Amino acid sequence: MKTRVVMPPSGIKEAVRLLSTGEPVALPTETVYGLGAAALDPMACAKIFEAKERPLSDPLIVHLPSFDWLEKLAQPNDLALRLAEKFWPGPLTMVLPRQAIIPDIVTAGQETVALRMSAHPVFQQVAEAFGQPIAAPSANRFGRISPTRAEHVLSELDGRIPLILDGGPCAHGIESTIVLIRGDGMEVLRHGPVTAEELLKFGRVLLGSGGISAPGMRKSHYAPRTRLEIKWHRHPADALSGSSAGSQCHAGLLAWSSSGDGYGAVERLSPTQDLREAAANLYGAMRRLDEAGLELIVAEPVPETGLGVAIMERLRKAAARD
Ligand code: TXA
Ligand code: MG
């Protein structure tokens, strides 16, 4: 299959046409690029799993074209309605009891469904013209780094999907915050641009379930192929000692505050140490280091406050090998 990269505005029509015929298309969102398909069409959703090589046990996020779909697809309680009002459209995904209309392939057979509404203007135009919910996981092959630019999607899924709609680089650069709504409390299943501090204003916040209720929350995720270790900055020769090669130019640094002298490659997450900028650069920087033919990527930890919590969660998953 030939994969075409198209731009808005003409690309929007093409994307909608393909969605309507049950084909998957890659679309920009404000977090990362998604691989979208008609959420109410199980055959279309199956093509997402196929293109990504994603296990069928890992459920998809459904993106709503408008607020009135919330109660058609799920059973939101009061808290969910208040969160939707505050954070939608935007980078918050809520896991809620499902309605029967949702195909089993979307929820992986669970009684809950993950819902969000994207704030990206191009995604919104596609969703509005399509007029139906769009299931969209990140547009990478399973377990790999999420794409934050159309070219990343192409390198992940070239030949596997018909169309990529190029909406430029994603503003947030990391995936949405996922909360499981439990009565008047929220369990954070994945940290993201909406922080726990912001959620606290709406009720009790429980941090991390250890992966019980989020099938896709395996330890190893967002992983570069190159080994990645989180370390306070030290000389690259130290980082490599104990490994066979030893030459310092074979290590790359994903830098937060240090200059990276002596490393074979350096990617600075944010020269001004701004966590927002760091989040937006994270996956692109990881991808470039992964493509630099290194033996090891050393990642410097970032401060674990605000967005830094979400960034550190991604780095720990990239470092895990399970
Ligand atoms: O920012 C985002 O959320 C992006 C953009 C494209 O919207 N999407 C995204 O989707 O990151 P994905 O599939 O890569 O990650 C969604 C995670 C998966 O780990 C999945 O297991 C979890 O959400 N999930 C989906 N439905 C769920 C459910 N009903 N209960 C618990 N976890 C669920
Ligand atoms: Mg993903």
Short mmCIF file of N, CA, C and O and ligand atoms in Angstrom, two decimals, residues 29 31-35 52 54 58-61 63 93 95 106-107 110 112-114 116 136-140 146 174-176 178 180 189-190 213-217 221, ligand 1:
data_model
loop_
_atom_site.label_atom_id
_atom_site.label_comp_id
_atom_site.label_asym_id
_atom_site.label_seq_id
_atom_site.Cartn_x
_atom_site.Cartn_y
_atom_site.Cartn_z
N THR A 29 -3.11 15.46 16.57
CA THR A 29 -3.85 15.96 17.73
C THR A 29 -2.91 16.90 18.49
O THR A 29 -1.73 17.00 18.15
N THR A 31 -1.69 16.41 21.32
CA THR A 31 -0.73 15.65 22.13
C THR A 31 0.30 14.97 21.24
O THR A 31 1.47 15.36 21.22
N VAL A 32 -0.14 13.95 20.52
CA VAL A 32 0.71 13.22 19.57
C VAL A 32 -0.16 12.89 18.36
O VAL A 32 -1.38 13.07 18.41
N TYR A 33 0.45 12.40 17.27
CA TYR A 33 -0.37 11.97 16.13
C TYR A 33 -1.12 10.69 16.49
O TYR A 33 -0.59 9.82 17.19
N GLY A 34 -2.37 10.60 16.02
CA GLY A 34 -3.18 9.41 16.26
C GLY A 34 -3.42 8.67 14.96
O GLY A 34 -3.38 9.26 13.88
N LEU A 35 -3.66 7.36 15.08
CA LEU A 35 -4.09 6.58 13.92
C LEU A 35 -5.58 6.36 14.08
O LEU A 35 -6.02 5.56 14.89
N LYS A 52 -0.65 -1.22 13.42
CA LYS A 52 0.26 -0.95 14.55
C LYS A 52 0.91 -2.22 15.10
O LYS A 52 1.81 -2.12 15.93
N ARG A 54 -0.66 -4.08 17.15
CA ARG A 54 -1.03 -3.90 18.55
C ARG A 54 -1.84 -5.09 19.01
O ARG A 54 -2.73 -5.55 18.30
N ASP A 58 -5.39 -4.59 24.07
CA ASP A 58 -5.08 -3.21 24.45
C ASP A 58 -6.13 -2.25 23.86
O ASP A 58 -6.13 -1.99 22.66
N PRO A 59 -7.04 -1.72 24.69
CA PRO A 59 -8.17 -0.94 24.18
C PRO A 59 -7.77 0.42 23.60
O PRO A 59 -6.70 0.94 23.89
N LEU A 60 -8.68 0.98 22.79
CA LEU A 60 -8.42 2.24 22.08
C LEU A 60 -9.13 3.41 22.75
O LEU A 60 -10.19 3.24 23.36
N ILE A 61 -8.58 4.60 22.60
CA ILE A 61 -9.26 5.83 23.03
C ILE A 61 -10.20 6.28 21.92
O ILE A 61 -9.82 6.31 20.75
N HIS A 63 -12.34 9.36 20.30
CA HIS A 63 -12.34 10.83 20.25
C HIS A 63 -13.71 11.31 19.76
O HIS A 63 -14.18 10.89 18.71
N THR A 93 -8.12 12.27 28.99
CA THR A 93 -8.91 11.10 28.61
C THR A 93 -9.57 10.55 29.87
O THR A 93 -8.90 10.40 30.89
N VAL A 95 -11.77 7.40 31.56
CA VAL A 95 -12.25 6.03 31.44
C VAL A 95 -13.55 5.92 32.22
O VAL A 95 -13.59 6.18 33.43
N VAL A 106 -12.98 -2.15 20.45
CA VAL A 106 -12.48 -0.85 20.94
C VAL A 106 -12.10 -0.94 22.42
O VAL A 106 -11.09 -0.40 22.85
N THR A 107 -12.92 -1.64 23.22
CA THR A 107 -12.69 -1.68 24.67
C THR A 107 -11.92 -2.93 25.08
O THR A 107 -11.69 -3.14 26.27
N GLN A 110 -13.72 -4.90 27.66
CA GLN A 110 -13.95 -4.39 29.01
C GLN A 110 -15.28 -3.65 29.09
O GLN A 110 -15.85 -3.26 28.08
N THR A 112 -15.55 -0.72 30.34
CA THR A 112 -15.27 0.72 30.34
C THR A 112 -14.79 1.14 28.97
O THR A 112 -14.33 0.32 28.17
N VAL A 113 -14.90 2.45 28.71
CA VAL A 113 -14.36 3.00 27.46
C VAL A 113 -13.59 4.29 27.79
O VAL A 113 -13.98 5.04 28.69
N ALA A 114 -12.49 4.50 27.07
CA ALA A 114 -11.68 5.71 27.26
C ALA A 114 -12.10 6.75 26.24
O ALA A 114 -12.13 6.47 25.04
N ARG A 116 -11.99 10.95 24.83
CA ARG A 116 -11.47 12.30 24.91
C ARG A 116 -11.96 13.11 23.73
O ARG A 116 -12.53 12.57 22.77
N ALA A 136 -8.65 6.37 18.10
CA ALA A 136 -7.29 6.72 17.68
C ALA A 136 -6.27 6.50 18.78
O ALA A 136 -6.21 7.26 19.73
N PRO A 137 -5.48 5.45 18.63
CA PRO A 137 -4.29 5.32 19.48
C PRO A 137 -3.16 6.14 18.86
O PRO A 137 -3.32 6.66 17.76
N SER A 138 -2.04 6.26 19.54
CA SER A 138 -0.90 6.95 18.96
C SER A 138 -0.47 6.21 17.68
O SER A 138 -0.57 4.99 17.60
N ALA A 139 0.02 6.99 16.68
CA ALA A 139 0.26 6.44 15.33
C ALA A 139 1.67 5.87 15.18
O ALA A 139 2.37 6.17 14.22
N ASN A 140 2.05 5.03 16.15
CA ASN A 140 3.35 4.36 16.09
C ASN A 140 3.10 2.86 16.10
O ASN A 140 2.02 2.41 16.46
N SER A 146 5.92 7.49 20.48
CA SER A 146 4.77 8.16 19.84
C SER A 146 5.26 9.25 18.89
O SER A 146 6.22 9.95 19.19
N ILE A 174 3.45 14.98 24.35
CA ILE A 174 3.25 13.73 25.09
C ILE A 174 1.75 13.44 25.15
O ILE A 174 0.93 14.34 24.99
N GLU A 175 1.42 12.16 25.39
CA GLU A 175 0.04 11.71 25.31
C GLU A 175 -0.81 12.31 26.43
O GLU A 175 -0.30 12.70 27.48
N SER A 176 -2.12 12.27 26.19
CA SER A 176 -3.08 12.83 27.15
C SER A 176 -2.97 12.15 28.52
O SER A 176 -2.55 11.00 28.64
N ILE A 178 -4.61 10.20 31.43
CA ILE A 178 -5.76 9.27 31.50
C ILE A 178 -6.21 9.12 32.95
O ILE A 178 -5.39 8.78 33.82
N LEU A 180 -9.18 7.26 35.43
CA LEU A 180 -10.30 6.36 35.62
C LEU A 180 -11.21 7.02 36.65
O LEU A 180 -10.75 7.35 37.75
N LEU A 189 -4.22 6.96 35.49
CA LEU A 189 -3.64 5.75 34.88
C LEU A 189 -2.41 6.11 34.05
O LEU A 189 -1.55 5.27 33.82
N ARG A 190 -2.38 7.33 33.55
CA ARG A 190 -1.21 7.80 32.79
C ARG A 190 -1.08 9.29 33.04
O ARG A 190 -2.06 10.02 32.89
N SER A 213 -5.69 -1.66 35.85
CA SER A 213 -6.85 -1.32 35.04
C SER A 213 -6.48 -0.69 33.69
O SER A 213 -7.35 -0.33 32.94
N ALA A 214 -5.22 -0.53 33.38
CA ALA A 214 -4.82 -0.01 32.07
C ALA A 214 -3.94 -1.03 31.37
O ALA A 214 -2.75 -1.11 31.61
N PRO A 215 -4.56 -1.79 30.48
CA PRO A 215 -3.84 -2.88 29.85
C PRO A 215 -2.60 -2.41 29.09
O PRO A 215 -1.62 -3.13 28.99
N GLY A 216 -2.67 -1.18 28.55
CA GLY A 216 -1.54 -0.71 27.75
C GLY A 216 -0.44 -0.10 28.60
O GLY A 216 0.56 0.38 28.09
N MET A 217 -0.64 -0.10 29.89
CA MET A 217 0.31 0.56 30.77
C MET A 217 1.41 -0.41 31.21
O MET A 217 1.76 -0.48 32.37
N HIS A 221 7.36 0.79 27.40
CA HIS A 221 6.49 1.41 26.42
C HIS A 221 7.25 2.62 25.93
O HIS A 221 8.23 3.02 26.54
O1 TXA B 1 -2.94 11.73 23.63
C1 TXA B 1 -3.45 10.62 23.46
O2 TXA B 1 -4.13 10.06 24.33
C2 TXA B 1 -3.20 9.95 22.11
C3 TXA B 1 -3.91 10.76 21.02
C4 TXA B 1 -3.79 10.14 19.66
O3 TXA B 1 -5.25 10.93 21.38
N1 TXA B 1 -3.67 8.59 22.13
C5 TXA B 1 -3.04 7.61 22.80
O4 TXA B 1 -3.60 6.36 22.64
O5 TXA B 1 -2.03 7.80 23.46
P1 TXA B 1 -2.84 5.01 22.99
O6 TXA B 1 -3.72 3.92 22.53
O7 TXA B 1 -1.48 5.05 22.41
O8 TXA B 1 -2.81 5.00 24.55
C6 TXA B 1 -4.04 4.87 25.23
C7 TXA B 1 -3.89 4.09 26.49
C8 TXA B 1 -3.47 2.66 26.23
O9 TXA B 1 -2.42 2.35 27.10
C9 TXA B 1 -4.72 1.86 26.59
O10 TXA B 1 -4.41 0.62 27.18
C10 TXA B 1 -5.40 2.77 27.59
O11 TXA B 1 -5.16 4.05 27.11
N2 TXA B 1 -6.85 2.53 27.58
C11 TXA B 1 -7.69 2.61 26.54
N3 TXA B 1 -8.94 2.26 26.92
C12 TXA B 1 -8.88 1.95 28.21
C13 TXA B 1 -9.82 1.50 29.18
N4 TXA B 1 -11.10 1.30 28.87
N5 TXA B 1 -9.39 1.29 30.43
C14 TXA B 1 -8.11 1.49 30.77
N6 TXA B 1 -7.16 1.91 29.90
C15 TXA B 1 -7.53 2.12 28.64
#
